[in-house]
Amino acid sequence: MNPISRIVVIGLGYVGLPLAIGLAKRYSVTGFDLDRGRVDELNSGTDRTGEIAAADLKSAKLTATTDPAAIVGADVYIITVPTPVDEANRPDLGAVTAASRTVGKAIRKGAIVVLESTVYPGVTEEIVGPEIAKASGLESGRDFFIGYSPERINPGDKTHTVARITKVVAGQTETVAKALGEMYGSLNGGNIFIARNIRTAEAAKVIENAQRDINIAFINEVTMIFNKMGLSIHDVLAAARTKWNFLPFTPGLVGGHCISVDPYYLAEAATRLRHHPEVILAGRRINDGMASYVAAQVARAIAVRKPGPADVLVLGLAFKENVPDLRNTKVIDVIREIESLGHRVDVHDPVVDPAESQHEYGQTVLGSMPSGKRYDAIILAVAHEAFVKLPDIGLANIGQPGAVVYDVKGLWREAKMPGGFLYLTL
Ligand SMILES: NC(=O)c1ccc[n+]([C@@H]2O[C@H](COP(=O)([O-])OP(=O)(O)OC[C@H]3O[C@@H](n4cnc5c(N)ncnc54)[C@H](O)[C@@H]3O)[C@@H](O)[C@H]2O)c1
């Protein structure tokens, strides 16, 4: 095994970029990505994901490239490429396989390859290792070594950064795990947990996210029950949360690249072993159904106030607050359902890239608050910082008298609504 001095990070997205920049403080790091636009943007000092500030990006000793020749012969390769699901919610490991082949062509004897993408137990050993072996002609465990280290960062979260969270690490052998532990420990002052083996580390990551999904699904389910009882989930949670061991989850749309996807990886692995995952899939069903539920609630409230088609303003399109990330946003499903009922929808989000929205969803996004138009209904879909004070500073100017305000996040529960507005929360 080579001593670690040169590292290549494959995939420079939300996960790969902060990792590459952190490691570049101590090691010689090259970032490789297939997307030329992304590489050009990073080399010119911009990170559109908003994870790394321009000054930090410019001062980082990171070289980004699309050239496979530039990544030959590194000591460690770290793969941080997407792991989405296909239309049938089955794992799509195409990017992991392709990245493994890229590594296979560049790797030399003595190197270690670490997968960071979220997967089900077995992917590193059954797919990554063999793909590299095939492309390189080298033998896994003798000529090169594999490891897995799940990524836990959270888009937009400036508290739980790579420098501050415990990093779980696993290696093909104890020596590999120890070497990786030292490398990752340079990022966070040695805050490393060495997992028993690679599959255990893969399993740990996938249940971290499946557990969140299931907990949110439970809160979403009781939200629907309490709505029928005329109770507000937010009032119920405020009371229940005073118990020391009540888990503080809140209701909402569950989108994004992780929580709404990763449980399907575990479900697929279970199904292959002829175990039908009841709880995991029930959680997915409930959370996937929330967009329809919100749309139906809004439509019902509109119908009470105004017969016929209404003008609806949706505030926020990102999958979560204060990030430009549009991947798997469920707000788009809410919009499509409301439109299918004959209503007209405008969308305002000051954080996302309107061009990306147009490209991904064919959805026009207004970067600034529409002026001169008054809406019959306003849906607060994402709790962006920019919307917190809206009831005090402008909500009255964008709603028709008697407008419906549907607050998916409960952000404005304590705010004073303009007179005559009908305020509802999820
Ligand atoms: N986003 C998160 O906060 C987060 C947190 C924890 C774990 N994860 C996991 O980390 C992995 C990466 O997620 P992400 O959010 O960084 O994705 P991303 O889409 O932001 O970035 C992935 C990058 O990989 C590049 N890429 C795709 N295929 C490639 C290939 N074959 N070779 C080289 N580059 C390639 C893409 O162009 C893109 O720039 C996923 O498995 C995800 O589940 C993500």
Tab-separated table of C-alpha atoms and ligand atoms in Angstrom:
chain	number	residue	atom	x	y	z
A	1	MET	CA	0.000	0.000	0.000
A	2	ASN	CA	1.364	3.428	-0.935
A	3	PRO	CA	1.861	6.123	1.700
A	4	ILE	CA	-0.872	8.702	1.079
A	5	SER	CA	0.222	11.895	-0.580
A	6	ARG	CA	-1.818	12.278	-3.796
A	7	ILE	CA	-5.615	12.029	-3.712
A	8	VAL	CA	-8.180	12.151	-6.518
A	9	VAL	CA	-11.838	12.921	-5.798
A	10	ILE	CA	-14.225	11.664	-8.500
A	11	GLY	CA	-17.423	13.754	-8.639
A	12	LEU	CA	-17.271	17.379	-7.467
A	13	GLY	CA	-20.831	17.969	-6.289
A	14	TYR	CA	-22.330	18.756	-2.880
A	15	VAL	CA	-20.239	16.000	-1.295
A	16	GLY	CA	-17.075	15.854	-3.408
A	17	LEU	CA	-16.202	19.541	-3.451
A	18	PRO	CA	-16.122	20.251	0.318
A	19	LEU	CA	-14.237	16.993	0.832
A	20	ALA	CA	-11.662	17.782	-1.870
A	21	ILE	CA	-11.126	21.272	-0.476
A	22	GLY	CA	-10.717	19.969	3.059
A	23	LEU	CA	-8.204	17.324	2.013
A	24	ALA	CA	-6.305	19.811	-0.159
A	25	LYS	CA	-5.179	21.585	3.031
A	26	ARG	CA	-2.925	18.634	3.776
A	27	TYR	CA	-2.585	16.570	0.568
A	28	SER	CA	-2.126	17.136	-3.123
A	29	VAL	CA	-5.710	16.821	-4.437
A	30	THR	CA	-7.129	16.646	-7.943
A	31	GLY	CA	-10.881	16.769	-8.458
A	32	PHE	CA	-12.309	14.949	-11.467
A	33	ASP	CA	-15.795	15.479	-12.847
A	34	LEU	CA	-17.451	14.570	-16.148
A	35	ASP	CA	-19.328	17.865	-16.229
A	36	ARG	CA	-17.145	20.423	-17.999
A	37	GLY	CA	-19.411	23.274	-16.930
A	38	ARG	CA	-18.944	22.337	-13.275
A	39	VAL	CA	-15.161	22.046	-13.631
A	40	ASP	CA	-14.886	25.412	-15.437
A	41	GLU	CA	-17.072	27.070	-12.824
A	42	LEU	CA	-14.941	25.702	-9.970
A	43	ASN	CA	-11.675	26.655	-11.635
A	44	SER	CA	-12.992	30.187	-12.063
A	45	GLY	CA	-13.869	30.357	-8.357
A	46	THR	CA	-17.649	29.803	-8.267
A	47	ASP	CA	-19.564	27.018	-6.527
A	48	ARG	CA	-23.201	27.138	-7.586
A	49	THR	CA	-24.194	24.714	-4.821
A	50	GLY	CA	-23.334	27.447	-2.299
A	51	GLU	CA	-21.373	25.032	-0.106
A	52	ILE	CA	-18.006	26.747	-0.545
A	53	ALA	CA	-17.557	30.535	-0.441
A	54	ALA	CA	-15.796	32.097	-3.440
A	55	ALA	CA	-12.814	33.229	-1.317
A	56	ASP	CA	-12.296	29.712	0.077
A	57	LEU	CA	-12.594	28.183	-3.365
A	58	LYS	CA	-10.086	30.613	-4.851
A	59	SER	CA	-7.571	30.083	-2.061
A	60	ALA	CA	-7.949	26.270	-2.062
A	61	LYS	CA	-5.119	24.211	-3.510
A	62	LEU	CA	-7.476	22.143	-5.631
A	63	THR	CA	-7.137	21.364	-9.304
A	64	ALA	CA	-10.384	20.400	-11.037
A	65	THR	CA	-10.272	18.538	-14.321
A	66	THR	CA	-12.271	16.526	-16.823
A	67	ASP	CA	-9.101	14.914	-18.170
A	68	PRO	CA	-8.686	11.221	-17.217
A	69	ALA	CA	-4.950	11.497	-17.964
A	70	ALA	CA	-4.598	13.960	-15.077
A	71	ILE	CA	-5.701	11.409	-12.478
A	72	VAL	CA	-3.324	8.557	-13.248
A	73	GLY	CA	-1.273	7.081	-10.404
A	74	ALA	CA	-2.867	8.645	-7.271
A	75	ASP	CA	-2.493	7.010	-3.851
A	76	VAL	CA	-6.188	7.315	-2.980
A	77	TYR	CA	-9.280	7.668	-5.187
A	78	ILE	CA	-12.483	8.804	-3.497
A	79	ILE	CA	-15.720	8.274	-5.434
A	80	THR	CA	-18.516	10.750	-4.639
A	81	VAL	CA	-20.882	10.385	-7.595
A	82	PRO	CA	-24.713	10.367	-7.510
A	83	THR	CA	-26.712	7.269	-6.555
A	84	PRO	CA	-30.267	8.021	-7.720
A	85	VAL	CA	-33.152	5.633	-8.361
A	86	ASP	CA	-34.776	4.902	-11.704
A	87	GLU	CA	-38.437	5.415	-12.629
A	88	ALA	CA	-39.383	2.231	-10.775
A	89	ASN	CA	-37.480	3.396	-7.653
A	90	ARG	CA	-34.743	0.845	-8.194
A	91	PRO	CA	-31.097	1.796	-7.459
A	92	ASP	CA	-29.350	3.308	-10.465
A	93	LEU	CA	-25.679	2.502	-9.973
A	94	GLY	CA	-24.666	3.726	-13.428
A	95	ALA	CA	-22.533	6.600	-12.132
A	96	VAL	CA	-20.820	4.406	-9.522
A	97	THR	CA	-20.003	1.819	-12.174
A	98	ALA	CA	-18.760	4.447	-14.637
A	99	ALA	CA	-16.626	6.156	-11.974
A	100	SER	CA	-15.168	2.764	-10.961
A	101	ARG	CA	-14.154	2.186	-14.570
A	102	THR	CA	-12.559	5.632	-14.728
A	103	VAL	CA	-10.568	4.769	-11.612
A	104	GLY	CA	-9.724	1.351	-13.047
A	105	LYS	CA	-8.060	2.974	-16.050
A	106	ALA	CA	-6.053	5.412	-13.908
A	107	ILE	CA	-5.083	3.273	-10.918
A	108	ARG	CA	-1.614	1.878	-10.288
A	109	LYS	CA	-0.458	-0.778	-7.825
A	110	GLY	CA	-0.690	0.072	-4.113
A	111	ALA	CA	-3.586	2.579	-4.329
A	112	ILE	CA	-6.755	2.637	-2.212
A	113	VAL	CA	-10.235	3.385	-3.615
A	114	VAL	CA	-12.908	4.659	-1.237
A	115	LEU	CA	-16.585	4.911	-2.090
A	116	GLU	CA	-18.482	7.717	-0.338
A	117	SER	CA	-21.745	7.555	-2.288
A	118	THR	CA	-24.726	6.202	-0.346
A	119	VAL	CA	-25.450	2.591	-1.371
A	120	TYR	CA	-26.800	-0.671	0.003
A	121	PRO	CA	-24.455	-3.114	1.756
A	122	GLY	CA	-22.336	-4.956	-0.799
A	123	VAL	CA	-21.900	-2.337	-3.533
A	124	THR	CA	-18.258	-1.500	-2.725
A	125	GLU	CA	-17.194	-5.137	-2.663
A	126	GLU	CA	-19.477	-6.518	-5.366
A	127	ILE	CA	-19.484	-3.687	-7.902
A	128	VAL	CA	-16.755	-1.099	-7.274
A	129	GLY	CA	-13.914	-3.563	-6.579
A	130	PRO	CA	-14.695	-5.897	-9.526
A	131	GLU	CA	-15.193	-2.996	-11.986
A	132	ILE	CA	-11.808	-1.548	-11.049
A	133	ALA	CA	-10.190	-4.950	-11.297
A	134	LYS	CA	-11.704	-5.496	-14.745
A	135	ALA	CA	-10.660	-2.110	-16.098
A	136	SER	CA	-7.153	-2.198	-14.593
A	137	GLY	CA	-6.197	-5.846	-14.821
A	138	LEU	CA	-5.157	-5.558	-11.140
A	139	GLU	CA	-6.397	-7.714	-8.283
A	140	SER	CA	-8.506	-6.261	-5.477
A	141	GLY	CA	-6.991	-6.872	-2.047
A	142	ARG	CA	-3.553	-7.567	-3.480
A	143	ASP	CA	-2.681	-4.882	-6.055
A	144	PHE	CA	-5.174	-2.264	-4.880
A	145	PHE	CA	-7.463	-1.911	-1.886
A	146	ILE	CA	-11.017	-0.757	-1.333
A	147	GLY	CA	-12.794	1.074	1.448
A	148	TYR	CA	-16.064	2.808	2.229
A	149	SER	CA	-16.682	6.003	4.125
A	150	PRO	CA	-20.216	7.393	4.129
A	151	GLU	CA	-20.767	11.113	3.800
A	152	ARG	CA	-23.006	12.767	6.363
A	153	ILE	CA	-22.992	16.410	5.355
A	154	ASN	CA	-26.323	18.063	4.802
A	155	PRO	CA	-26.794	20.652	2.018
A	156	GLY	CA	-26.947	24.173	3.402
A	157	ASP	CA	-25.977	23.073	6.919
A	158	LYS	CA	-23.067	25.257	8.032
A	159	THR	CA	-22.879	23.620	11.477
A	160	HIS	CA	-22.372	19.967	10.571
A	161	THR	CA	-19.528	20.449	8.110
A	162	VAL	CA	-16.851	17.913	7.143
A	163	ALA	CA	-14.567	19.409	9.790
A	164	ARG	CA	-17.099	18.894	12.580
A	165	ILE	CA	-18.740	15.513	12.110
A	166	THR	CA	-17.609	12.045	13.092
A	167	LYS	CA	-16.446	10.200	10.005
A	168	VAL	CA	-17.216	6.501	9.727
A	169	VAL	CA	-14.476	4.647	7.866
A	170	ALA	CA	-14.079	1.028	6.770
A	171	GLY	CA	-11.380	-0.778	4.815
A	172	GLN	CA	-10.777	-4.083	3.129
A	173	THR	CA	-8.121	-4.787	5.765
A	174	GLU	CA	-7.280	-3.270	9.136
A	175	THR	CA	-4.250	-1.533	7.644
A	176	VAL	CA	-6.379	0.052	4.929
A	177	ALA	CA	-8.961	1.226	7.485
A	178	LYS	CA	-6.209	2.705	9.653
A	179	ALA	CA	-4.594	4.529	6.718
A	180	LEU	CA	-7.981	5.925	5.671
A	181	GLY	CA	-8.743	6.866	9.270
A	182	GLU	CA	-5.567	8.926	9.377
A	183	MET	CA	-6.352	10.578	6.055
A	184	TYR	CA	-9.943	11.488	7.004
A	185	GLY	CA	-8.820	12.391	10.519
A	186	SER	CA	-6.826	15.263	9.001
A	187	LEU	CA	-10.184	16.862	8.167
A	188	ASN	CA	-11.768	16.774	11.605
A	189	GLY	CA	-9.095	16.461	14.282
A	190	GLY	CA	-9.131	12.664	14.243
A	191	ASN	CA	-12.866	12.260	14.907
A	192	ILE	CA	-13.047	8.836	13.225
A	193	PHE	CA	-15.104	5.723	13.868
A	194	ILE	CA	-13.641	2.606	12.280
A	195	ALA	CA	-16.579	0.345	11.354
A	196	ARG	CA	-16.257	-3.412	11.646
A	197	ASN	CA	-16.131	-3.854	7.880
A	198	ILE	CA	-17.175	-2.250	4.587
A	199	ARG	CA	-20.720	-3.665	4.528
A	200	THR	CA	-21.335	-2.489	8.076
A	201	ALA	CA	-20.348	1.060	7.134
A	202	GLU	CA	-22.576	0.928	4.029
A	203	ALA	CA	-25.458	-0.354	6.174
A	204	ALA	CA	-24.947	2.338	8.822
A	205	LYS	CA	-25.284	5.138	6.299
A	206	VAL	CA	-28.351	3.782	4.577
A	207	ILE	CA	-30.219	3.313	7.865
A	208	GLU	CA	-29.327	6.819	9.044
A	209	ASN	CA	-31.363	8.180	6.168
A	210	ALA	CA	-34.082	5.511	6.185
A	211	GLN	CA	-34.623	6.201	9.879
A	212	ARG	CA	-35.209	9.904	9.183
A	213	ASP	CA	-37.616	9.046	6.382
A	214	ILE	CA	-39.655	6.730	8.596
A	215	ASN	CA	-39.780	9.203	11.469
A	216	ILE	CA	-40.959	11.987	9.174
A	217	ALA	CA	-43.528	9.617	7.658
A	218	PHE	CA	-44.945	8.932	11.109
A	219	ILE	CA	-45.326	12.666	11.770
A	220	ASN	CA	-46.864	13.138	8.314
A	221	GLU	CA	-49.359	10.371	9.015
A	222	VAL	CA	-50.433	11.800	12.361
A	223	THR	CA	-50.645	15.246	10.756
A	224	MET	CA	-53.315	13.909	8.406
A	225	ILE	CA	-55.143	12.201	11.272
A	226	PHE	CA	-55.067	15.331	13.447
A	227	ASN	CA	-56.258	17.501	10.549
A	228	LYS	CA	-59.408	15.359	10.465
A	229	MET	CA	-59.780	15.878	14.203
A	230	GLY	CA	-59.406	19.639	13.842
A	231	LEU	CA	-56.080	19.599	15.693
A	232	SER	CA	-52.927	21.363	14.555
A	233	ILE	CA	-49.891	19.078	14.430
A	234	HIS	CA	-47.762	22.057	15.409
A	235	ASP	CA	-49.728	22.545	18.623
A	236	VAL	CA	-49.562	18.822	19.313
A	237	LEU	CA	-45.798	18.737	18.697
A	238	ALA	CA	-45.205	21.761	20.927
A	239	ALA	CA	-46.795	19.821	23.786
A	240	ALA	CA	-45.285	16.388	22.987
A	241	ARG	CA	-41.784	17.797	22.571
A	242	THR	CA	-41.659	18.639	26.252
A	243	LYS	CA	-41.115	14.947	26.934
A	244	TRP	CA	-37.392	14.191	27.218
A	245	ASN	CA	-37.346	11.332	24.741
A	246	PHE	CA	-39.880	12.558	22.156
A	247	LEU	CA	-38.126	12.815	18.787
A	248	PRO	CA	-38.396	16.314	17.297
A	249	PHE	CA	-39.469	15.548	13.722
A	250	THR	CA	-41.808	17.851	11.821
A	251	PRO	CA	-44.217	17.207	8.941
A	252	GLY	CA	-43.486	18.170	5.364
A	253	LEU	CA	-42.594	17.268	1.816
A	254	VAL	CA	-39.683	14.835	1.643
A	255	GLY	CA	-37.572	15.411	-1.449
A	256	GLY	CA	-33.892	15.753	-2.258
A	257	HIS	CA	-31.193	13.364	-3.224
A	258	CYS	CA	-30.878	11.443	0.056
A	259	ILE	CA	-33.848	10.891	2.361
A	260	SER	CA	-36.340	10.319	-0.445
A	261	VAL	CA	-34.018	7.968	-2.340
A	262	ASP	CA	-31.768	6.002	0.016
A	263	PRO	CA	-34.525	3.897	1.658
A	264	TYR	CA	-35.190	2.408	-1.772
A	265	TYR	CA	-31.581	1.184	-1.847
A	266	LEU	CA	-32.146	-0.694	1.395
A	267	ALA	CA	-35.540	-1.929	0.210
A	268	GLU	CA	-34.003	-3.323	-2.972
A	269	ALA	CA	-31.267	-5.128	-1.044
A	270	ALA	CA	-33.914	-6.586	1.293
A	271	THR	CA	-36.115	-7.692	-1.593
A	272	ARG	CA	-33.211	-9.536	-3.204
A	273	LEU	CA	-32.923	-11.501	0.033
A	274	ARG	CA	-36.659	-12.244	-0.167
A	275	HIS	CA	-37.489	-9.990	2.729
A	276	HIS	CA	-40.349	-7.598	2.072
A	277	PRO	CA	-39.504	-4.339	3.847
A	278	GLU	CA	-42.859	-3.270	5.331
A	279	VAL	CA	-41.928	-0.258	7.437
A	280	ILE	CA	-39.369	1.178	5.018
A	281	LEU	CA	-41.754	1.127	2.066
A	282	ALA	CA	-44.743	2.317	4.099
A	283	GLY	CA	-42.669	5.356	5.096
A	284	ARG	CA	-41.800	6.013	1.469
A	285	ARG	CA	-45.447	5.728	0.398
A	286	ILE	CA	-46.640	8.190	3.011
A	287	ASN	CA	-43.903	10.718	2.314
A	288	ASP	CA	-44.315	10.415	-1.446
A	289	GLY	CA	-48.039	11.042	-1.011
A	290	MET	CA	-47.612	14.335	0.838
A	291	ALA	CA	-47.493	16.484	-2.302
A	292	SER	CA	-50.947	15.217	-3.323
A	293	TYR	CA	-52.207	15.776	0.175
A	294	VAL	CA	-50.989	19.394	0.246
A	295	ALA	CA	-52.425	20.071	-3.226
A	296	ALA	CA	-55.796	18.648	-2.199
A	297	GLN	CA	-55.870	20.703	1.000
A	298	VAL	CA	-55.066	23.885	-0.902
A	299	ALA	CA	-57.632	23.122	-3.609
A	300	ARG	CA	-60.326	22.519	-1.000
A	301	ALA	CA	-59.561	25.811	0.744
A	302	ILE	CA	-59.598	27.686	-2.567
A	303	ALA	CA	-62.948	26.134	-3.499
A	304	VAL	CA	-64.466	27.427	-0.264
A	305	ARG	CA	-63.270	30.955	-0.983
A	306	LYS	CA	-63.563	31.253	-4.758
A	307	PRO	CA	-65.354	29.148	-7.362
A	308	GLY	CA	-63.481	28.448	-10.601
A	309	PRO	CA	-59.813	28.760	-11.535
A	310	ALA	CA	-57.630	30.674	-9.112
A	311	ASP	CA	-54.262	32.413	-9.302
A	312	VAL	CA	-51.846	30.668	-6.981
A	313	LEU	CA	-48.390	31.815	-5.914
A	314	VAL	CA	-45.964	29.166	-4.678
A	315	LEU	CA	-43.106	30.447	-2.526
A	316	GLY	CA	-40.060	28.200	-2.755
A	317	LEU	CA	-39.164	25.408	-5.168
A	318	ALA	CA	-35.937	24.003	-3.654
A	319	PHE	CA	-36.190	20.644	-1.893
A	320	LYS	CA	-35.320	22.327	1.392
A	321	GLU	CA	-34.764	25.730	2.907
A	322	ASN	CA	-31.874	28.026	1.989
A	323	VAL	CA	-30.302	25.732	-0.616
A	324	PRO	CA	-30.489	25.981	-4.409
A	325	ASP	CA	-30.820	22.196	-4.674
A	326	LEU	CA	-33.758	21.217	-6.896
A	327	ARG	CA	-33.148	17.484	-7.007
A	328	ASN	CA	-36.330	15.504	-6.387
A	329	THR	CA	-38.132	18.544	-5.047
A	330	LYS	CA	-41.704	17.574	-4.200
A	331	VAL	CA	-42.882	21.157	-4.592
A	332	ILE	CA	-43.014	20.511	-8.317
A	333	ASP	CA	-45.552	17.728	-7.676
A	334	VAL	CA	-47.707	20.111	-5.640
A	335	ILE	CA	-47.595	22.625	-8.507
A	336	ARG	CA	-48.486	20.064	-11.161
A	337	GLU	CA	-51.458	18.767	-9.136
A	338	ILE	CA	-52.826	22.240	-8.524
A	339	GLU	CA	-52.430	23.086	-12.206
A	340	SER	CA	-54.203	19.870	-13.159
A	341	LEU	CA	-57.224	21.169	-11.246
A	342	GLY	CA	-57.347	24.180	-13.561
A	343	HIS	CA	-55.603	26.747	-11.356
A	344	ARG	CA	-52.811	29.027	-12.620
A	345	VAL	CA	-49.542	28.842	-10.692
A	346	ASP	CA	-46.612	31.267	-10.461
A	347	VAL	CA	-43.479	30.288	-8.566
A	348	HIS	CA	-41.060	32.558	-6.751
A	349	ASP	CA	-37.807	31.290	-5.284
A	350	PRO	CA	-34.914	33.677	-4.631
A	351	VAL	CA	-32.386	30.873	-4.007
A	352	VAL	CA	-32.678	28.418	-6.908
A	353	ASP	CA	-31.311	28.929	-10.403
A	354	PRO	CA	-34.269	29.711	-12.729
A	355	ALA	CA	-32.378	28.277	-15.709
A	356	GLU	CA	-31.900	24.961	-13.886
A	357	SER	CA	-35.588	24.857	-12.994
A	358	GLN	CA	-36.500	25.459	-16.621
A	359	HIS	CA	-34.086	22.790	-17.771
A	360	GLU	CA	-35.001	20.139	-15.169
A	361	TYR	CA	-38.749	20.677	-14.867
A	362	GLY	CA	-39.793	23.132	-17.593
A	363	GLN	CA	-40.885	25.350	-14.696
A	364	THR	CA	-40.516	29.127	-14.824
A	365	VAL	CA	-39.257	30.597	-11.556
A	366	LEU	CA	-39.481	34.267	-10.667
A	367	GLY	CA	-36.256	35.331	-8.948
A	368	SER	CA	-37.962	38.277	-7.286
A	369	MET	CA	-41.372	38.641	-5.667
A	370	PRO	CA	-44.004	39.325	-8.330
A	371	SER	CA	-45.383	42.843	-8.115
A	372	GLY	CA	-48.636	44.205	-9.463
A	373	LYS	CA	-50.442	40.862	-9.316
A	374	ARG	CA	-52.640	39.645	-6.472
A	375	TYR	CA	-53.138	35.954	-5.841
A	376	ASP	CA	-56.135	34.002	-4.600
A	377	ALA	CA	-53.873	31.566	-2.786
A	378	ILE	CA	-50.287	31.679	-1.553
A	379	ILE	CA	-48.463	28.481	-0.670
A	380	LEU	CA	-45.393	28.797	1.509
A	381	ALA	CA	-43.677	25.625	0.322
A	382	VAL	CA	-40.082	26.147	1.479
A	383	ALA	CA	-38.989	27.960	4.645
A	384	HIS	CA	-36.267	30.080	2.993
A	385	GLU	CA	-34.862	32.782	5.257
A	386	ALA	CA	-36.100	35.369	2.740
A	387	PHE	CA	-39.738	34.425	3.504
A	388	VAL	CA	-39.649	34.586	7.305
A	389	LYS	CA	-40.691	38.240	7.600
A	390	LEU	CA	-43.052	38.299	4.617
A	391	PRO	CA	-46.283	38.540	6.634
A	392	ASP	CA	-44.986	41.807	8.148
A	393	ILE	CA	-43.587	43.330	5.001
A	394	GLY	CA	-45.576	42.417	1.934
A	395	LEU	CA	-47.959	39.500	2.148
A	396	ALA	CA	-50.924	41.890	2.108
A	397	ASN	CA	-49.730	43.283	-1.250
A	398	ILE	CA	-49.567	39.940	-3.038
A	399	GLY	CA	-52.843	38.392	-1.862
A	400	GLN	CA	-56.377	39.211	-2.940
A	401	PRO	CA	-58.692	40.193	-0.129
A	402	GLY	CA	-59.672	36.907	1.502
A	403	ALA	CA	-56.695	35.020	0.048
A	404	VAL	CA	-55.847	31.521	1.233
A	405	VAL	CA	-52.379	31.188	2.785
A	406	TYR	CA	-51.245	27.569	3.046
A	407	ASP	CA	-48.098	27.272	5.146
A	408	VAL	CA	-46.514	23.869	4.501
A	409	LYS	CA	-43.744	24.470	7.029
A	410	GLY	CA	-45.679	26.221	9.779
A	411	LEU	CA	-43.201	29.095	9.364
A	412	TRP	CA	-45.767	31.856	9.905
A	413	ARG	CA	-47.738	30.309	12.749
A	414	GLU	CA	-46.905	33.155	15.103
A	415	ALA	CA	-47.116	35.884	12.434
A	416	LYS	CA	-50.057	38.227	12.069
A	417	MET	CA	-51.924	37.583	8.815
A	418	PRO	CA	-53.471	40.430	6.830
A	419	GLY	CA	-57.149	40.882	7.745
A	420	GLY	CA	-59.511	38.460	5.980
A	421	PHE	CA	-56.787	36.037	4.855
A	422	LEU	CA	-57.487	32.355	5.558
A	423	TYR	CA	-54.361	30.885	7.174
A	424	LEU	CA	-53.858	27.104	7.101
A	425	THR	CA	-50.868	24.920	7.890
A	426	LEU	CA	-50.007	21.365	6.928
B	1	LIG	N1	-25.921	15.990	-1.095
B	1	LIG	C1	-25.714	15.575	0.122
B	1	LIG	O1	-25.837	16.343	1.041
B	1	LIG	C2	-25.277	14.171	0.456
B	1	LIG	C3	-25.054	13.847	1.791
B	1	LIG	C4	-24.598	12.592	2.104
B	1	LIG	C5	-24.399	11.664	1.094
B	1	LIG	N2	-24.651	11.984	-0.199
B	1	LIG	C6	-24.378	10.990	-1.221
B	1	LIG	O2	-23.186	11.361	-1.891
B	1	LIG	C7	-23.252	11.005	-3.276
B	1	LIG	C8	-23.021	12.241	-4.139
B	1	LIG	O3	-24.053	13.179	-3.905
B	1	LIG	P1	-23.929	14.708	-4.286
B	1	LIG	O4	-25.063	15.385	-3.606
B	1	LIG	O5	-22.551	15.227	-4.052
B	1	LIG	O6	-24.201	14.627	-5.856
B	1	LIG	P2	-24.026	15.809	-6.938
B	1	LIG	O7	-24.976	15.535	-8.020
B	1	LIG	O8	-24.057	17.144	-6.238
B	1	LIG	O9	-22.554	15.634	-7.452
B	1	LIG	C9	-22.107	14.519	-8.133
B	1	LIG	C10	-21.061	14.952	-9.145
B	1	LIG	O10	-20.569	13.776	-9.756
B	1	LIG	C11	-20.374	14.030	-11.129
B	1	LIG	N3	-20.361	12.751	-11.826
B	1	LIG	C12	-21.405	11.948	-12.157
B	1	LIG	N4	-20.968	10.831	-12.747
B	1	LIG	C13	-19.619	10.916	-12.786
B	1	LIG	C14	-18.605	10.068	-13.273
B	1	LIG	N5	-18.891	8.876	-13.807
B	1	LIG	N6	-17.333	10.492	-13.196
B	1	LIG	C15	-17.038	11.686	-12.636
B	1	LIG	N7	-17.953	12.527	-12.159
B	1	LIG	C16	-19.233	12.145	-12.227
B	1	LIG	C17	-21.516	14.947	-11.502
B	1	LIG	O11	-21.222	15.664	-12.682
B	1	LIG	C18	-21.617	15.833	-10.261
B	1	LIG	O12	-20.841	17.012	-10.377
B	1	LIG	C19	-24.620	10.356	-3.461
B	1	LIG	O13	-24.497	8.972	-3.291
B	1	LIG	C20	-25.428	10.921	-2.309
B	1	LIG	O14	-26.482	10.077	-1.932
B	1	LIG	C21	-25.063	13.234	-0.530
